[in-house]
Amino acid sequence: MPSLPPPGDPAPADGALPGTALAEVPHRPLVAYVHVPFCRTRCGYCDFNTYTPSELAGMSTGDYRSAVVAEMDLAAKVLGDDRPALTTVFLGGGTPTMLPAEHLVGLLGELRERFGLAADAEVTTEANPETVDPAYLATLREGGFTRISLGMQSVVPHVLATLERAHTPGRGLEVARWATEAGFDHVSLDLIFGAPGESEADWRRSLDAVTEAPVDHVSAYSLIVEEGTRLALRVRRGEVPMPDDDELAAKYLLAEEVLTSAGFSNYETSNWAREGGRCRHNLAYWRGANWWGFGPGAHSHIGGVRFWNRRHPRSYAAECLAGRSPAQAREVLTPEDRRIERVMLELRLADGLPLMVLSGSERERVGDIVAEGLAEIRSERLVLTLRGRLLADGVVLRLLD
């Protein structure tokens, strides 16, 4: 079952934003996220806002596309004529590649028509390896997509079975080769570590496989058992064990060792890239850019106002097609809220956090954190060490007032 958003405050039906938020629009990068909520099946660990065909009876992909385009029209009106061109676009899900390639290219075209794309715009789609072939990838590339992120998770059959992933172990590597041959500028592979029954040798097999693939980006996430998922139910029943924190730490360190040795460098706690391969879209989130999230359940942030859409595709579409904002609720952040979020996000980056962002009392705590080997000061920035990355959430809690 998908996790629930915070309650928030009522969002206006016309999508209007405060003048203070709109005043920031011309002066910050603007990026777009498009949520495609369709999946063939729901993986046992997943709590994302996704829906299988049986859960969407009576709603077509055409209805979805019409609703998203209507939201694009609303966003263009709300943001005004002074908005900058989009620097990045990211289609995520769900499984965007459940839609025909022409539909994804069409959605990109609708964004381009309304917002414009920067000359060097990064355009990404997530993909399930089983849903694409060389012809599909060629259509995406010809249509303007520059980057693809493949959800491989593991190359070990029993680990994929535990995660309830529907693709064969080598499929992600094969698709990475096809994407390179199709001319994608950037190819990323996503991995998950810590699945019940995954040994250190299993994890090393997956790491070794991605380092030999033609990719310039790897994301490696520790498995989180989310309430409401089938995996959480299995853990509660005692069918599989809860991931062990020490084991997860050891696997993270192994990822750092293997990926760094292969020419990748960590630029955010869970992400590694070769030279030039950093995901600019995700960096925009972490660095506080403005973004509009289109689609059911998508979140947005414009000038310190955070808002999120109705989650079910039918409810979302009904609002959009009636000419109303699909936003379910919103939250207007105070300057202090935004400062705290900046600390939480930028400290995860390899570039670190400028010390000037910290309050006086917070700067007084920096010395102890540095003395314990959790962080270093480089060019007036606080940068987590490898040990600090393992304990990043705890470091933030200790640091903040």
mmCIF file of C-alpha atoms in Angstrom:
data_model
loop_
_atom_site.group_PDB
_atom_site.id
_atom_site.type_symbol
_atom_site.label_atom_id
_atom_site.label_comp_id
_atom_site.label_asym_id
_atom_site.label_seq_id
_atom_site.Cartn_x
_atom_site.Cartn_y
_atom_site.Cartn_z
ATOM 1 C CA MET A 1 0.000 0.000 0.000
ATOM 2 C CA PRO A 2 1.464 3.417 -0.960
ATOM 3 C CA SER A 3 2.627 5.618 1.910
ATOM 4 C CA LEU A 4 0.473 8.637 2.718
ATOM 5 C CA PRO A 5 1.494 12.309 2.358
ATOM 6 C CA PRO A 6 1.282 14.792 5.257
ATOM 7 C CA PRO A 7 -2.121 16.461 5.769
ATOM 8 C CA GLY A 8 -1.017 20.006 4.881
ATOM 9 C CA ASP A 9 -3.221 23.062 4.377
ATOM 10 C CA PRO A 10 -5.980 23.468 1.768
ATOM 11 C CA ALA A 11 -4.694 24.162 -1.752
ATOM 12 C CA PRO A 12 -6.550 26.726 -3.898
ATOM 13 C CA ALA A 13 -8.615 25.260 -6.731
ATOM 14 C CA ASP A 14 -6.975 27.541 -9.301
ATOM 15 C CA GLY A 15 -3.452 26.512 -8.231
ATOM 16 C CA ALA A 16 -2.513 30.107 -7.355
ATOM 17 C CA LEU A 17 0.753 30.634 -5.472
ATOM 18 C CA PRO A 18 1.711 33.471 -3.104
ATOM 19 C CA GLY A 19 3.428 36.445 -4.679
ATOM 20 C CA THR A 20 6.545 35.785 -2.614
ATOM 21 C CA ALA A 21 6.858 32.342 -4.216
ATOM 22 C CA LEU A 22 6.260 33.605 -7.744
ATOM 23 C CA ALA A 23 8.881 36.327 -7.240
ATOM 24 C CA GLU A 24 11.533 33.602 -6.997
ATOM 25 C CA VAL A 25 10.525 31.814 -10.206
ATOM 26 C CA PRO A 26 12.606 33.875 -12.690
ATOM 27 C CA HIS A 27 15.717 33.612 -10.513
ATOM 28 C CA ARG A 28 15.984 29.878 -9.810
ATOM 29 C CA PRO A 29 16.325 26.856 -12.091
ATOM 30 C CA LEU A 30 13.005 25.204 -12.971
ATOM 31 C CA VAL A 31 12.739 21.441 -13.465
ATOM 32 C CA ALA A 32 9.825 19.117 -14.185
ATOM 33 C CA TYR A 33 8.908 15.688 -12.894
ATOM 34 C CA VAL A 34 6.181 13.589 -14.541
ATOM 35 C CA HIS A 35 4.779 10.722 -12.491
ATOM 36 C CA VAL A 36 3.578 7.737 -14.497
ATOM 37 C CA PRO A 37 1.701 5.587 -11.962
ATOM 38 C CA PHE A 38 1.327 2.361 -13.940
ATOM 39 C CA CYS A 39 2.966 -0.970 -13.095
ATOM 40 C CA ARG A 40 2.290 -4.489 -14.337
ATOM 41 C CA THR A 41 2.584 -5.810 -10.789
ATOM 42 C CA ARG A 42 3.480 -4.275 -7.443
ATOM 43 C CA CYS A 43 6.832 -5.393 -6.019
ATOM 44 C CA GLY A 44 6.641 -6.640 -2.441
ATOM 45 C CA TYR A 45 8.858 -3.874 -1.004
ATOM 46 C CA CYS A 46 7.305 -0.960 -2.921
ATOM 47 C CA ASP A 47 5.195 1.744 -1.260
ATOM 48 C CA PHE A 48 5.276 4.185 -4.192
ATOM 49 C CA ASN A 49 2.078 5.639 -5.637
ATOM 50 C CA THR A 50 1.597 2.995 -8.329
ATOM 51 C CA TYR A 51 -1.360 1.031 -9.679
ATOM 52 C CA THR A 52 -1.745 -2.224 -11.572
ATOM 53 C CA PRO A 53 -4.262 -2.603 -14.435
ATOM 54 C CA SER A 54 -6.779 -4.320 -12.154
ATOM 55 C CA GLU A 55 -6.700 -1.289 -9.840
ATOM 56 C CA LEU A 56 -7.434 1.121 -12.700
ATOM 57 C CA ALA A 57 -10.498 -0.473 -14.246
ATOM 58 C CA GLY A 58 -12.272 2.073 -16.402
ATOM 59 C CA MET A 59 -9.323 4.428 -16.804
ATOM 60 C CA SER A 60 -7.172 4.459 -19.938
ATOM 61 C CA THR A 61 -3.668 5.744 -20.527
ATOM 62 C CA GLY A 62 -5.282 8.299 -22.813
ATOM 63 C CA ASP A 63 -7.273 9.672 -19.856
ATOM 64 C CA TYR A 64 -4.010 9.910 -17.913
ATOM 65 C CA ARG A 65 -2.227 11.780 -20.682
ATOM 66 C CA SER A 66 -5.092 14.250 -21.166
ATOM 67 C CA ALA A 67 -5.081 14.991 -17.439
ATOM 68 C CA VAL A 68 -1.318 15.558 -17.289
ATOM 69 C CA VAL A 69 -1.470 17.922 -20.272
ATOM 70 C CA ALA A 70 -4.264 19.842 -18.536
ATOM 71 C CA GLU A 71 -2.042 20.174 -15.459
ATOM 72 C CA MET A 72 0.766 21.446 -17.683
ATOM 73 C CA ASP A 73 -1.564 24.178 -18.962
ATOM 74 C CA LEU A 74 -2.436 25.132 -15.393
ATOM 75 C CA ALA A 75 1.231 25.211 -14.332
ATOM 76 C CA ALA A 76 2.203 27.438 -17.246
ATOM 77 C CA LYS A 77 -0.566 29.866 -16.303
ATOM 78 C CA VAL A 78 0.328 29.859 -12.593
ATOM 79 C CA LEU A 79 4.079 30.336 -13.122
ATOM 80 C CA GLY A 80 3.640 33.187 -15.585
ATOM 81 C CA ASP A 81 5.601 34.359 -18.589
ATOM 82 C CA ASP A 82 8.812 35.107 -16.661
ATOM 83 C CA ARG A 83 9.450 31.443 -15.886
ATOM 84 C CA PRO A 84 12.773 30.050 -17.126
ATOM 85 C CA ALA A 85 13.047 27.172 -19.576
ATOM 86 C CA LEU A 86 13.253 23.709 -18.026
ATOM 87 C CA THR A 87 16.806 22.607 -17.323
ATOM 88 C CA THR A 88 15.866 18.984 -16.557
ATOM 89 C CA VAL A 89 12.873 16.698 -17.064
ATOM 90 C CA PHE A 90 12.418 13.363 -15.290
ATOM 91 C CA LEU A 91 9.721 10.763 -15.983
ATOM 92 C CA GLY A 92 9.369 8.388 -13.036
ATOM 93 C CA GLY A 93 6.896 5.992 -11.567
ATOM 94 C CA GLY A 94 5.622 3.461 -11.465
ATOM 95 C CA THR A 95 6.935 2.267 -14.774
ATOM 96 C CA PRO A 96 6.932 5.032 -17.419
ATOM 97 C CA THR A 97 7.966 2.523 -20.068
ATOM 98 C CA MET A 98 4.655 0.694 -19.715
ATOM 99 C CA LEU A 99 3.432 3.468 -22.019
ATOM 100 C CA PRO A 100 4.384 3.324 -25.701
ATOM 101 C CA ALA A 101 7.593 5.208 -26.459
ATOM 102 C CA GLU A 102 5.640 7.625 -28.647
ATOM 103 C CA HIS A 103 3.510 8.579 -25.627
ATOM 104 C CA LEU A 104 6.582 9.466 -23.559
ATOM 105 C CA VAL A 105 7.993 11.498 -26.443
ATOM 106 C CA GLY A 106 4.596 13.176 -26.714
ATOM 107 C CA LEU A 107 4.610 14.166 -23.038
ATOM 108 C CA LEU A 108 8.080 15.642 -23.494
ATOM 109 C CA GLY A 109 6.806 17.557 -26.512
ATOM 110 C CA GLU A 110 3.924 18.985 -24.480
ATOM 111 C CA LEU A 111 6.388 20.217 -21.850
ATOM 112 C CA ARG A 112 8.666 21.688 -24.509
ATOM 113 C CA GLU A 113 5.747 23.536 -26.122
ATOM 114 C CA ARG A 114 4.606 25.136 -22.867
ATOM 115 C CA PHE A 115 7.839 25.708 -20.961
ATOM 116 C CA GLY A 116 10.714 25.385 -23.394
ATOM 117 C CA LEU A 117 13.819 23.294 -22.781
ATOM 118 C CA ALA A 118 17.281 24.671 -22.098
ATOM 119 C CA ALA A 119 19.734 23.946 -24.911
ATOM 120 C CA ASP A 120 21.582 21.413 -22.744
ATOM 121 C CA ALA A 121 18.517 20.059 -20.934
ATOM 122 C CA GLU A 122 18.854 16.645 -19.287
ATOM 123 C CA VAL A 123 15.806 14.468 -20.076
ATOM 124 C CA THR A 124 15.494 11.191 -18.153
ATOM 125 C CA THR A 125 13.050 8.347 -17.994
ATOM 126 C CA GLU A 126 13.038 5.482 -15.563
ATOM 127 C CA ALA A 127 12.572 2.069 -17.153
ATOM 128 C CA ASN A 128 11.884 -1.500 -16.149
ATOM 129 C CA PRO A 129 14.351 -3.586 -18.207
ATOM 130 C CA GLU A 130 11.616 -5.990 -19.317
ATOM 131 C CA THR A 131 9.496 -3.241 -20.881
ATOM 132 C CA VAL A 132 11.934 -1.929 -23.508
ATOM 133 C CA ASP A 133 13.773 -3.176 -26.573
ATOM 134 C CA PRO A 134 16.223 -1.530 -29.014
ATOM 135 C CA ALA A 135 13.439 -0.033 -31.158
ATOM 136 C CA TYR A 136 11.733 1.478 -28.092
ATOM 137 C CA LEU A 137 15.017 3.023 -26.943
ATOM 138 C CA ALA A 138 15.750 4.409 -30.406
ATOM 139 C CA THR A 139 12.355 6.150 -30.432
ATOM 140 C CA LEU A 140 13.056 7.733 -27.037
ATOM 141 C CA ARG A 141 16.476 8.940 -28.085
ATOM 142 C CA GLU A 142 15.239 10.381 -31.362
ATOM 143 C CA GLY A 143 12.439 12.090 -29.427
ATOM 144 C CA GLY A 144 14.815 14.015 -27.177
ATOM 145 C CA PHE A 145 15.534 11.777 -24.180
ATOM 146 C CA THR A 146 19.187 12.008 -23.147
ATOM 147 C CA ARG A 147 19.311 9.770 -20.068
ATOM 148 C CA ILE A 148 17.761 6.498 -18.902
ATOM 149 C CA SER A 149 17.644 5.044 -15.397
ATOM 150 C CA LEU A 150 17.186 1.272 -15.306
ATOM 151 C CA GLY A 151 15.733 -0.468 -12.257
ATOM 152 C CA MET A 152 17.948 -3.535 -12.171
ATOM 153 C CA GLN A 153 18.168 -3.977 -8.343
ATOM 154 C CA SER A 154 20.274 -7.175 -8.494
ATOM 155 C CA VAL A 155 21.749 -9.735 -10.874
ATOM 156 C CA VAL A 156 21.168 -12.615 -8.435
ATOM 157 C CA PRO A 157 18.036 -14.692 -9.163
ATOM 158 C CA HIS A 158 17.053 -15.460 -5.573
ATOM 159 C CA VAL A 159 17.461 -11.796 -4.556
ATOM 160 C CA LEU A 160 15.221 -10.692 -7.424
ATOM 161 C CA ALA A 161 12.692 -13.308 -6.358
ATOM 162 C CA THR A 162 12.682 -11.992 -2.789
ATOM 163 C CA LEU A 163 12.154 -8.462 -4.087
ATOM 164 C CA GLU A 164 9.438 -9.771 -6.442
ATOM 165 C CA ARG A 165 11.156 -8.209 -9.437
ATOM 166 C CA ALA A 166 9.829 -9.571 -12.724
ATOM 167 C CA HIS A 167 12.927 -9.280 -14.937
ATOM 168 C CA THR A 168 15.670 -11.808 -15.629
ATOM 169 C CA PRO A 169 19.041 -11.248 -13.909
ATOM 170 C CA GLY A 170 21.007 -10.110 -16.965
ATOM 171 C CA ARG A 171 18.303 -8.025 -18.592
ATOM 172 C CA GLY A 172 19.331 -4.702 -17.043
ATOM 173 C CA LEU A 173 22.885 -5.104 -18.315
ATOM 174 C CA GLU A 174 21.613 -5.952 -21.790
ATOM 175 C CA VAL A 175 19.335 -2.912 -21.874
ATOM 176 C CA ALA A 176 22.213 -0.704 -20.721
ATOM 177 C CA ARG A 177 24.148 -1.827 -23.804
ATOM 178 C CA TRP A 178 21.159 -1.173 -26.049
ATOM 179 C CA ALA A 179 20.742 2.316 -24.572
ATOM 180 C CA THR A 180 24.382 3.105 -25.244
ATOM 181 C CA GLU A 181 24.036 1.865 -28.813
ATOM 182 C CA ALA A 182 20.905 4.005 -29.220
ATOM 183 C CA GLY A 183 23.005 7.075 -28.385
ATOM 184 C CA PHE A 184 21.855 7.981 -24.863
ATOM 185 C CA ASP A 185 24.305 10.420 -23.281
ATOM 186 C CA HIS A 186 23.877 8.895 -19.820
ATOM 187 C CA VAL A 187 22.809 5.463 -18.568
ATOM 188 C CA SER A 188 22.158 4.660 -14.906
ATOM 189 C CA LEU A 189 21.540 1.393 -13.078
ATOM 190 C CA ASP A 190 19.679 1.208 -9.756
ATOM 191 C CA LEU A 191 20.587 -1.396 -7.131
ATOM 192 C CA ILE A 192 19.035 -2.397 -3.801
ATOM 193 C CA PHE A 193 21.079 -4.067 -1.081
ATOM 194 C CA GLY A 194 20.027 -5.824 2.092
ATOM 195 C CA ALA A 195 17.247 -8.078 0.794
ATOM 196 C CA PRO A 196 16.587 -11.046 3.096
ATOM 197 C CA GLY A 197 18.900 -13.874 2.117
ATOM 198 C CA GLU A 198 21.337 -11.690 0.151
ATOM 199 C CA SER A 199 24.915 -12.619 1.049
ATOM 200 C CA GLU A 200 27.917 -10.354 0.746
ATOM 201 C CA ALA A 201 28.995 -12.448 -2.251
ATOM 202 C CA ASP A 202 25.586 -11.854 -3.869
ATOM 203 C CA TRP A 203 25.956 -8.113 -3.388
ATOM 204 C CA ARG A 204 29.473 -8.146 -4.808
ATOM 205 C CA ARG A 205 28.174 -9.965 -7.912
ATOM 206 C CA SER A 206 25.726 -7.137 -8.568
ATOM 207 C CA LEU A 207 28.370 -4.458 -7.980
ATOM 208 C CA ASP A 208 30.873 -6.198 -10.239
ATOM 209 C CA ALA A 209 28.217 -6.495 -12.930
ATOM 210 C CA VAL A 210 27.387 -2.773 -13.002
ATOM 211 C CA THR A 211 31.053 -1.769 -13.091
ATOM 212 C CA GLU A 212 31.457 -3.839 -16.247
ATOM 213 C CA ALA A 213 28.362 -2.332 -17.904
ATOM 214 C CA PRO A 214 28.420 0.746 -20.173
ATOM 215 C CA VAL A 215 26.925 3.076 -17.546
ATOM 216 C CA ASP A 216 28.127 6.320 -16.003
ATOM 217 C CA HIS A 217 25.836 6.356 -12.953
ATOM 218 C CA VAL A 218 24.872 3.899 -10.207
ATOM 219 C CA SER A 219 22.327 4.361 -7.425
ATOM 220 C CA ALA A 220 22.564 1.921 -4.498
ATOM 221 C CA TYR A 221 19.840 2.024 -1.861
ATOM 222 C CA SER A 222 19.523 -0.047 1.287
ATOM 223 C CA LEU A 223 16.278 -1.961 1.516
ATOM 224 C CA ILE A 224 13.736 -0.238 3.744
ATOM 225 C CA VAL A 225 10.809 -2.258 5.039
ATOM 226 C CA GLU A 226 7.888 0.140 4.604
ATOM 227 C CA GLU A 227 4.684 -0.349 6.561
ATOM 228 C CA GLY A 228 1.782 -1.562 4.449
ATOM 229 C CA THR A 229 3.925 -3.497 1.962
ATOM 230 C CA ARG A 230 3.882 -7.261 1.437
ATOM 231 C CA LEU A 231 7.493 -7.366 2.587
ATOM 232 C CA ALA A 232 6.545 -5.750 5.908
ATOM 233 C CA LEU A 233 3.826 -8.374 6.352
ATOM 234 C CA ARG A 234 6.320 -11.172 5.681
ATOM 235 C CA VAL A 235 8.737 -9.722 8.233
ATOM 236 C CA ARG A 236 5.955 -9.414 10.789
ATOM 237 C CA ARG A 237 4.989 -13.042 10.217
ATOM 238 C CA GLY A 238 8.583 -14.158 10.700
ATOM 239 C CA GLU A 239 8.869 -15.474 7.141
ATOM 240 C CA VAL A 240 11.926 -13.313 6.402
ATOM 241 C CA PRO A 241 14.233 -11.339 8.731
ATOM 242 C CA MET A 242 14.361 -7.578 9.075
ATOM 243 C CA PRO A 243 17.495 -6.182 7.366
ATOM 244 C CA ASP A 244 20.371 -5.937 9.856
ATOM 245 C CA ASP A 245 21.902 -2.460 10.317
ATOM 246 C CA ASP A 246 25.471 -3.744 10.628
ATOM 247 C CA GLU A 247 25.062 -5.841 7.505
ATOM 248 C CA LEU A 248 23.645 -2.868 5.601
ATOM 249 C CA ALA A 249 26.613 -0.721 6.683
ATOM 250 C CA ALA A 250 29.074 -3.396 5.547
ATOM 251 C CA LYS A 251 27.367 -3.592 2.147
ATOM 252 C CA TYR A 252 27.424 0.171 1.766
ATOM 253 C CA LEU A 253 31.161 0.172 2.436
ATOM 254 C CA LEU A 254 31.591 -2.591 -0.143
ATOM 255 C CA ALA A 255 29.693 -0.483 -2.684
ATOM 256 C CA GLU A 256 32.013 2.442 -2.015
ATOM 257 C CA GLU A 257 35.066 0.214 -2.417
ATOM 258 C CA VAL A 258 33.989 -1.515 -5.626
ATOM 259 C CA LEU A 259 32.502 1.503 -7.365
ATOM 260 C CA THR A 260 35.355 3.836 -6.475
ATOM 261 C CA SER A 261 37.879 1.286 -7.723
ATOM 262 C CA ALA A 262 35.985 1.200 -11.036
ATOM 263 C CA GLY A 263 36.180 4.959 -11.563
ATOM 264 C CA PHE A 264 32.922 6.090 -9.979
ATOM 265 C CA SER A 265 32.840 8.724 -7.247
ATOM 266 C CA ASN A 266 30.156 9.263 -4.643
ATOM 267 C CA TYR A 267 28.427 12.623 -5.100
ATOM 268 C CA GLU A 268 25.384 12.017 -2.868
ATOM 269 C CA THR A 269 25.014 9.480 -0.104
ATOM 270 C CA SER A 270 23.352 6.830 -2.303
ATOM 271 C CA ASN A 271 24.663 7.847 -5.739
ATOM 272 C CA TRP A 272 27.929 7.350 -7.609
ATOM 273 C CA ALA A 273 28.909 8.651 -11.042
ATOM 274 C CA ARG A 274 31.765 8.652 -13.502
ATOM 275 C CA GLU A 275 33.083 12.012 -14.689
ATOM 276 C CA GLY A 276 30.191 14.013 -16.156
ATOM 277 C CA GLY A 277 27.585 11.452 -15.127
ATOM 278 C CA ARG A 278 25.963 13.110 -12.120
ATOM 279 C CA CYS A 279 22.164 13.285 -12.349
ATOM 280 C CA ARG A 280 21.426 16.971 -12.745
ATOM 281 C CA HIS A 281 17.730 16.498 -12.009
ATOM 282 C CA ASN A 282 18.361 15.009 -8.576
ATOM 283 C CA LEU A 283 20.984 17.648 -7.856
ATOM 284 C CA ALA A 284 18.323 20.267 -8.568
ATOM 285 C CA TYR A 285 16.172 18.774 -5.796
ATOM 286 C CA TRP A 286 19.052 18.628 -3.339
ATOM 287 C CA ARG A 287 20.136 22.187 -4.108
ATOM 288 C CA GLY A 288 16.701 23.765 -3.699
ATOM 289 C CA ALA A 289 15.622 24.424 -7.284
ATOM 290 C CA ASN A 290 11.979 24.973 -8.168
ATOM 291 C CA TRP A 291 10.201 21.940 -9.511
ATOM 292 C CA TRP A 292 6.698 21.118 -10.652
ATOM 293 C CA GLY A 293 5.608 17.527 -10.297
ATOM 294 C CA PHE A 294 2.926 16.482 -12.795
ATOM 295 C CA GLY A 295 0.733 13.425 -12.344
ATOM 296 C CA PRO A 296 -1.093 11.540 -9.573
ATOM 297 C CA GLY A 297 0.552 11.986 -6.174
ATOM 298 C CA ALA A 298 3.395 14.091 -7.571
ATOM 299 C CA HIS A 299 4.999 16.657 -5.243
ATOM 300 C CA SER A 300 6.102 20.156 -6.242
ATOM 301 C CA HIS A 301 8.133 22.957 -4.699
ATOM 302 C CA ILE A 302 7.938 26.536 -5.946
ATOM 303 C CA GLY A 303 9.545 29.387 -4.012
ATOM 304 C CA GLY A 304 9.090 27.837 -0.581
ATOM 305 C CA VAL A 305 5.605 26.430 -1.222
ATOM 306 C CA ARG A 306 5.374 22.661 -1.269
ATOM 307 C CA PHE A 307 2.224 21.025 -2.651
ATOM 308 C CA TRP A 308 1.180 17.518 -3.620
ATOM 309 C CA ASN A 309 -1.426 16.098 -5.948
ATOM 310 C CA ARG A 310 -4.345 13.781 -5.341
ATOM 311 C CA ARG A 311 -3.012 10.255 -5.374
ATOM 312 C CA HIS A 312 -5.468 8.072 -7.253
ATOM 313 C CA PRO A 313 -5.301 8.535 -11.043
ATOM 314 C CA ARG A 314 -9.088 8.769 -11.419
ATOM 315 C CA SER A 315 -9.419 11.463 -8.732
ATOM 316 C CA TYR A 316 -6.417 13.306 -10.165
ATOM 317 C CA ALA A 317 -7.800 13.186 -13.712
ATOM 318 C CA ALA A 318 -11.263 14.344 -12.645
ATOM 319 C CA GLU A 319 -9.821 17.548 -11.147
ATOM 320 C CA CYS A 320 -7.493 18.286 -14.054
ATOM 321 C CA LEU A 321 -10.123 17.709 -16.735
ATOM 322 C CA ALA A 322 -12.570 19.929 -14.846
ATOM 323 C CA GLY A 323 -10.048 22.784 -15.050
ATOM 324 C CA ARG A 324 -9.136 22.677 -11.365
ATOM 325 C CA SER A 325 -5.789 22.179 -9.680
ATOM 326 C CA PRO A 326 -5.222 18.527 -8.734
ATOM 327 C CA ALA A 327 -3.327 19.591 -5.604
ATOM 328 C CA GLN A 328 -4.658 17.851 -2.519
ATOM 329 C CA ALA A 329 -2.865 20.083 -0.012
ATOM 330 C CA ARG A 330 0.126 22.362 0.406
ATOM 331 C CA GLU A 331 2.569 23.721 2.956
ATOM 332 C CA VAL A 332 4.104 27.202 2.995
ATOM 333 C CA LEU A 333 7.614 26.893 4.409
ATOM 334 C CA THR A 334 9.060 29.525 6.712
ATOM 335 C CA PRO A 335 12.612 30.798 6.106
ATOM 336 C CA GLU A 336 13.728 28.601 9.013
ATOM 337 C CA ASP A 337 11.991 25.563 7.493
ATOM 338 C CA ARG A 338 13.893 26.156 4.262
ATOM 339 C CA ARG A 339 17.194 26.593 6.074
ATOM 340 C CA ILE A 340 16.716 23.308 7.932
ATOM 341 C CA GLU A 341 15.842 21.518 4.699
ATOM 342 C CA ARG A 342 18.970 22.947 3.112
ATOM 343 C CA VAL A 343 21.081 21.504 5.929
ATOM 344 C CA MET A 344 19.399 18.104 5.618
ATOM 345 C CA LEU A 345 19.796 17.906 1.845
ATOM 346 C CA GLU A 346 23.113 19.593 1.092
ATOM 347 C CA LEU A 347 24.975 17.747 3.829
ATOM 348 C CA ARG A 348 24.296 14.559 1.840
ATOM 349 C CA LEU A 349 26.248 15.939 -1.122
ATOM 350 C CA ALA A 350 29.947 15.348 -1.686
ATOM 351 C CA ASP A 351 30.303 19.119 -2.133
ATOM 352 C CA GLY A 352 29.048 19.550 1.418
ATOM 353 C CA LEU A 353 27.177 22.351 3.155
ATOM 354 C CA PRO A 354 28.404 25.951 3.405
ATOM 355 C CA LEU A 355 29.132 26.699 7.058
ATOM 356 C CA MET A 356 27.382 30.053 6.714
ATOM 357 C CA VAL A 357 24.044 28.200 6.462
ATOM 358 C CA LEU A 358 24.408 27.047 10.079
ATOM 359 C CA SER A 359 23.290 29.089 13.073
ATOM 360 C CA GLY A 360 25.846 30.212 15.639
ATOM 361 C CA SER A 361 24.979 27.415 18.066
ATOM 362 C CA GLU A 362 25.074 24.854 15.261
ATOM 363 C CA ARG A 363 28.561 25.999 14.228
ATOM 364 C CA GLU A 364 29.681 25.421 17.805
ATOM 365 C CA ARG A 365 28.777 21.730 17.407
ATOM 366 C CA VAL A 366 30.823 21.309 14.256
ATOM 367 C CA GLY A 367 34.088 20.872 16.156
ATOM 368 C CA ASP A 368 32.889 17.762 18.000
ATOM 369 C CA ILE A 369 31.493 16.234 14.799
ATOM 370 C CA VAL A 370 34.807 16.834 13.018
ATOM 371 C CA ALA A 371 36.800 15.493 15.991
ATOM 372 C CA GLU A 372 34.818 12.251 15.891
ATOM 373 C CA GLY A 373 35.744 11.736 12.240
ATOM 374 C CA LEU A 374 32.204 12.219 10.945
ATOM 375 C CA ALA A 375 32.946 15.287 8.829
ATOM 376 C CA GLU A 376 35.691 17.549 7.529
ATOM 377 C CA ILE A 377 35.846 21.269 6.771
ATOM 378 C CA ARG A 378 36.901 22.047 3.201
ATOM 379 C CA SER A 379 36.832 25.575 1.798
ATOM 380 C CA GLU A 380 34.346 26.768 4.432
ATOM 381 C CA ARG A 381 32.051 23.819 3.770
ATOM 382 C CA LEU A 382 31.130 20.927 6.060
ATOM 383 C CA VAL A 383 31.661 17.639 4.196
ATOM 384 C CA LEU A 384 30.747 14.222 5.570
ATOM 385 C CA THR A 385 33.453 11.578 5.717
ATOM 386 C CA LEU A 386 32.727 7.998 4.676
ATOM 387 C CA ARG A 387 31.916 7.177 8.301
ATOM 388 C CA GLY A 388 29.715 10.260 8.454
ATOM 389 C CA ARG A 389 27.802 9.123 5.377
ATOM 390 C CA LEU A 390 26.908 5.903 7.198
ATOM 391 C CA LEU A 391 25.496 7.995 10.048
ATOM 392 C CA ALA A 392 24.198 10.937 8.010
ATOM 393 C CA ASP A 393 20.767 11.176 9.621
ATOM 394 C CA GLY A 394 22.297 11.113 13.091
ATOM 395 C CA VAL A 395 24.815 13.792 12.171
ATOM 396 C CA VAL A 396 22.019 16.078 11.000
ATOM 397 C CA LEU A 397 20.073 15.528 14.232
ATOM 398 C CA ARG A 398 23.129 16.372 16.321
ATOM 399 C CA LEU A 399 23.903 19.430 14.260
ATOM 400 C CA LEU A 400 20.540 21.154 14.084
ATOM 401 C CA ASP A 401 19.167 23.324 16.903
#
